[in-house]
Amino acid sequence: AQSVTQPDIHITVSEGASLELRCNYSYGATPYLFWYVQSPGQGLQLLLKYFSGDTLVQGIKGFEAEFKRSQSSFNLRKPSVHWSDAAEYFCALLGYNNNDMRFGAGTRLTVKP
Amino acid sequence: GAVVSQHPSWVICKSGTSVKIECRSLDFQATTMFWYRQFPKQSLMLMATSNEGSKATYEQGVEKDKFLINHASLTLSTLTVTSAHPEDSSFYICSAREDSYNEQFFGPGTRLTVL
């Protein structure tokens, strides 16, 4: 069975500080992995995705994520957080059959001035 | 890029009425579309997979007679919440899979409030 775990429900960081949001997955093979951001009352915006190749993936808004097979992780990072980054972040896994996308529970990011 | 729209973006209805939500892929064809439900402060849960020209596949625990799905064309899937009740109030998000890509593109969501 495939699953995604986001261990941190809520994270607070100061503006300008670095950020790392954790994501762990369970899947029998190499999955397709995604990070989405959702502002209140809005839909999902894709930040970045990993299908294969280079394990360090660059995304929009200065985000990056690193796929680590040995740790079954796909953590999201940003070197300097902006107040506008405050939102809910979802890690997602797409199974091999391309139909079954599983989402983590989400991590709510609060940015302190 | 691939764009998916949903209509309406929000709807308020009385208990017992039916509500139809449309999901359209605007610039690509989607044989497969997906319907998700998101309760406040929770993650997205897949409700059903909509296949063009065939019956939808529902996830366990989702009532197919309550959540009617029709995928009549390669660019349109509809979700009808029949005899809606307050517990059906939620944020409904659709996605569409572009047939040549291993990715789903998400719509902006529909906020349903049942009074």
Coordinates of C-alpha atoms in Angstrom, one line a residue:
Chain A
A1 CA 0.0 0.0 0.0
Q2 CA 1.2 3.5 -0.7
S3 CA 1.1 6.3 1.8
V4 CA 2.5 9.7 2.6
T5 CA 3.4 11.0 6.0
Q6 CA 4.0 14.6 6.9
P7 CA 5.2 14.4 10.5
D8 CA 4.7 18.1 11.2
I9 CA 1.2 19.4 11.4
H10 CA 2.2 23.0 12.1
I11 CA 5.5 24.9 11.7
T12 CA 6.3 28.4 12.6
V13 CA 9.4 30.2 11.2
S14 CA 10.6 33.8 11.2
E15 CA 10.6 35.7 8.0
G16 CA 14.0 35.3 6.4
A17 CA 14.8 32.1 8.1
S18 CA 15.3 28.8 6.3
L19 CA 12.6 26.2 6.1
E20 CA 12.4 22.5 5.8
L21 CA 9.1 20.6 5.6
R22 CA 9.4 16.8 6.0
C23 CA 7.7 14.2 3.8
N24 CA 8.1 10.4 4.1
Y25 CA 6.5 7.9 1.8
S26 CA 5.8 4.3 1.6
Y27 CA 5.7 2.6 -1.8
G28 CA 7.1 -0.5 -3.4
A29 CA 9.0 1.2 -6.1
T30 CA 10.2 4.7 -7.0
P31 CA 7.1 6.8 -7.0
Y32 CA 6.3 10.1 -8.6
L33 CA 6.4 12.8 -5.8
F34 CA 4.9 16.2 -5.6
W35 CA 4.7 19.2 -3.4
Y36 CA 1.7 21.5 -3.5
V37 CA 0.8 24.7 -1.7
Q38 CA -2.7 25.7 -0.8
S39 CA -3.8 29.1 0.5
P40 CA -7.0 29.3 2.5
G41 CA -10.0 28.7 0.4
Q42 CA -7.9 28.1 -2.7
G43 CA -7.0 25.2 -4.8
L44 CA -3.7 23.5 -5.1
Q45 CA -0.6 25.0 -6.7
L46 CA 2.2 22.7 -7.8
L47 CA 5.5 23.8 -6.4
L48 CA 7.7 21.0 -7.8
K49 CA 7.7 17.3 -8.8
Y50 CA 10.1 14.4 -9.0
F51 CA 9.7 11.7 -11.6
S52 CA 13.3 10.5 -12.1
G53 CA 16.8 11.7 -12.7
D54 CA 18.4 14.4 -10.5
T55 CA 17.3 13.9 -7.0
L56 CA 17.4 17.6 -6.2
V57 CA 14.5 19.2 -7.8
Q58 CA 14.0 23.0 -8.2
G59 CA 10.5 24.4 -8.1
I60 CA 8.8 27.7 -8.2
K61 CA 9.0 30.5 -5.6
G62 CA 12.5 29.5 -4.6
F63 CA 11.5 26.1 -3.3
E64 CA 13.5 22.9 -3.8
A65 CA 13.1 19.3 -2.7
E66 CA 15.5 16.4 -2.4
F67 CA 14.5 12.8 -3.1
K68 CA 16.3 10.4 -0.8
R69 CA 15.5 6.8 -1.7
S70 CA 17.4 5.4 1.3
Q71 CA 15.3 7.4 3.7
S72 CA 12.0 7.3 1.7
S73 CA 11.9 11.0 2.0
F74 CA 11.2 14.0 -0.2
N75 CA 11.7 17.0 2.0
L76 CA 10.9 20.5 0.9
R77 CA 13.3 23.4 1.5
K78 CA 13.6 27.1 1.1
P79 CA 16.6 29.1 2.2
S80 CA 14.7 32.3 3.1
V81 CA 11.0 32.3 3.9
H82 CA 8.8 35.2 2.9
W83 CA 5.6 36.2 4.7
S84 CA 3.7 35.3 1.6
D85 CA 4.8 31.7 2.0
A86 CA 2.4 31.2 4.9
A87 CA 0.0 28.5 3.7
E88 CA -0.7 24.8 3.8
Y89 CA 1.7 22.5 2.2
F90 CA 0.9 19.0 0.9
C91 CA 3.3 16.3 -0.2
A92 CA 1.7 13.8 -2.6
L93 CA 2.7 10.5 -4.2
L94 CA 1.4 9.1 -7.5
G95 CA 1.5 5.4 -7.8
Y96 CA 2.8 3.5 -10.8
N97 CA -0.7 3.0 -12.3
N98 CA -1.0 6.8 -12.4
N99 CA -4.4 6.8 -11.0
D100 CA -3.9 6.7 -7.3
M101 CA -2.6 10.0 -5.9
R102 CA -2.1 10.0 -2.2
F103 CA -1.7 13.1 -0.1
G104 CA -0.1 13.7 3.2
A105 CA -2.0 15.3 6.0
G106 CA -0.5 18.6 5.2
T107 CA 1.8 21.0 7.1
R108 CA 0.6 24.5 8.0
L109 CA 3.3 27.1 7.8
T110 CA 3.1 30.3 9.8
V111 CA 5.6 33.0 9.2
K112 CA 6.5 35.4 12.0
P113 CA 7.4 38.9 11.1
Chain B
G1 CA 0.4 24.9 -19.1
A2 CA -2.5 22.6 -18.5
V3 CA -5.5 24.4 -16.9
V4 CA -8.4 22.9 -15.2
S5 CA -11.5 24.9 -14.2
Q6 CA -14.3 24.2 -11.9
H7 CA -17.7 25.7 -11.8
P8 CA -19.2 27.0 -9.6
S9 CA -16.4 28.1 -7.3
W10 CA -18.8 28.2 -4.4
V11 CA -22.4 27.2 -3.9
I12 CA -24.9 27.4 -1.0
C13 CA -27.9 25.2 -1.1
K14 CA -30.8 24.0 1.0
S15 CA -30.8 20.5 2.5
G16 CA -32.4 18.0 0.2
T17 CA -31.5 19.7 -3.0
S18 CA -29.0 18.5 -5.6
V19 CA -25.9 20.3 -6.7
K20 CA -23.9 19.8 -9.8
I21 CA -20.2 20.7 -10.0
E22 CA -18.4 20.9 -13.3
C23 CA -14.7 20.1 -13.9
R24 CA -13.2 21.1 -17.3
S25 CA -9.8 20.6 -18.8
L26 CA -9.4 23.8 -20.8
D27 CA -6.4 23.1 -23.1
F28 CA -5.9 19.3 -23.1
Q29 CA -7.9 16.1 -23.3
A30 CA -8.4 14.1 -20.2
T31 CA -9.5 10.5 -20.4
T32 CA -9.4 10.3 -16.6
M33 CA -10.5 12.9 -14.1
F34 CA -10.5 12.6 -10.3
W35 CA -12.8 14.0 -7.6
Y36 CA -11.4 14.8 -4.2
R37 CA -13.0 16.0 -1.0
Q38 CA -11.3 18.2 1.6
F39 CA -12.8 18.9 5.0
P40 CA -11.5 22.0 6.9
K41 CA -8.0 21.7 8.0
Q42 CA -7.7 18.3 6.5
S43 CA -6.0 16.7 3.6
L44 CA -7.5 15.8 0.2
M45 CA -9.3 12.4 0.1
L46 CA -9.9 10.8 -3.3
M47 CA -13.6 10.1 -3.8
A48 CA -13.8 8.7 -7.2
T49 CA -12.0 8.2 -10.5
S50 CA -14.0 9.4 -13.5
N51 CA -13.3 7.7 -16.8
E52 CA -14.6 9.1 -20.1
G53 CA -17.3 7.0 -21.6
S54 CA -17.5 4.5 -18.7
K55 CA -18.6 4.3 -15.1
A56 CA -16.7 6.0 -12.4
T57 CA -14.7 4.0 -9.9
Y58 CA -15.6 5.0 -6.3
E59 CA -13.3 4.7 -3.3
Q60 CA -14.4 2.6 -0.4
G61 CA -17.0 4.4 1.7
V62 CA -18.1 6.8 -0.9
E63 CA -21.8 6.4 -1.9
K64 CA -22.1 6.2 -5.6
D65 CA -25.8 6.9 -5.5
K66 CA -25.2 10.1 -3.6
F67 CA -22.2 11.4 -5.6
L68 CA -23.1 10.9 -9.2
I69 CA -20.3 11.3 -11.7
N70 CA -20.6 11.7 -15.4
H71 CA -17.6 12.0 -17.7
A72 CA -19.3 12.5 -21.1
S73 CA -16.5 14.1 -23.0
L74 CA -12.7 14.3 -22.9
T75 CA -12.8 17.7 -21.3
L76 CA -15.7 17.6 -18.9
S77 CA -16.6 15.6 -15.8
T78 CA -19.5 16.5 -13.5
L79 CA -20.1 15.6 -9.9
T80 CA -23.7 15.8 -8.7
V81 CA -24.3 15.7 -5.0
T82 CA -27.8 14.4 -4.7
S83 CA -30.1 15.2 -1.8
A84 CA -27.4 17.2 -0.1
H85 CA -27.2 17.4 3.6
P86 CA -25.2 19.6 5.9
E87 CA -22.6 16.9 6.4
D88 CA -21.9 17.1 2.7
S89 CA -20.6 20.6 3.1
S90 CA -17.0 20.5 2.1
F91 CA -14.4 21.7 -0.5
Y92 CA -14.6 19.6 -3.6
I93 CA -11.5 19.6 -5.9
C94 CA -11.2 17.9 -9.2
S95 CA -8.1 17.0 -11.2
A96 CA -7.5 15.9 -14.7
R97 CA -4.8 13.7 -16.0
E98 CA -3.3 14.7 -19.3
D99 CA -3.2 11.5 -21.3
S100 CA 0.5 11.7 -22.2
Y101 CA 1.8 12.9 -18.8
N102 CA 2.3 11.3 -15.4
E103 CA 0.7 14.1 -13.6
Q104 CA -2.7 15.4 -12.5
F105 CA -3.7 19.0 -12.9
F106 CA -6.0 20.4 -10.2
G107 CA -8.9 22.7 -10.5
P108 CA -9.4 25.6 -8.1
G109 CA -12.0 23.8 -6.0
T110 CA -15.7 24.3 -5.2
R111 CA -16.9 25.2 -1.8
L112 CA -20.2 23.6 -1.0
T113 CA -22.3 24.7 1.9
V114 CA -25.5 22.9 2.7
L115 CA -27.9 24.7 5.0

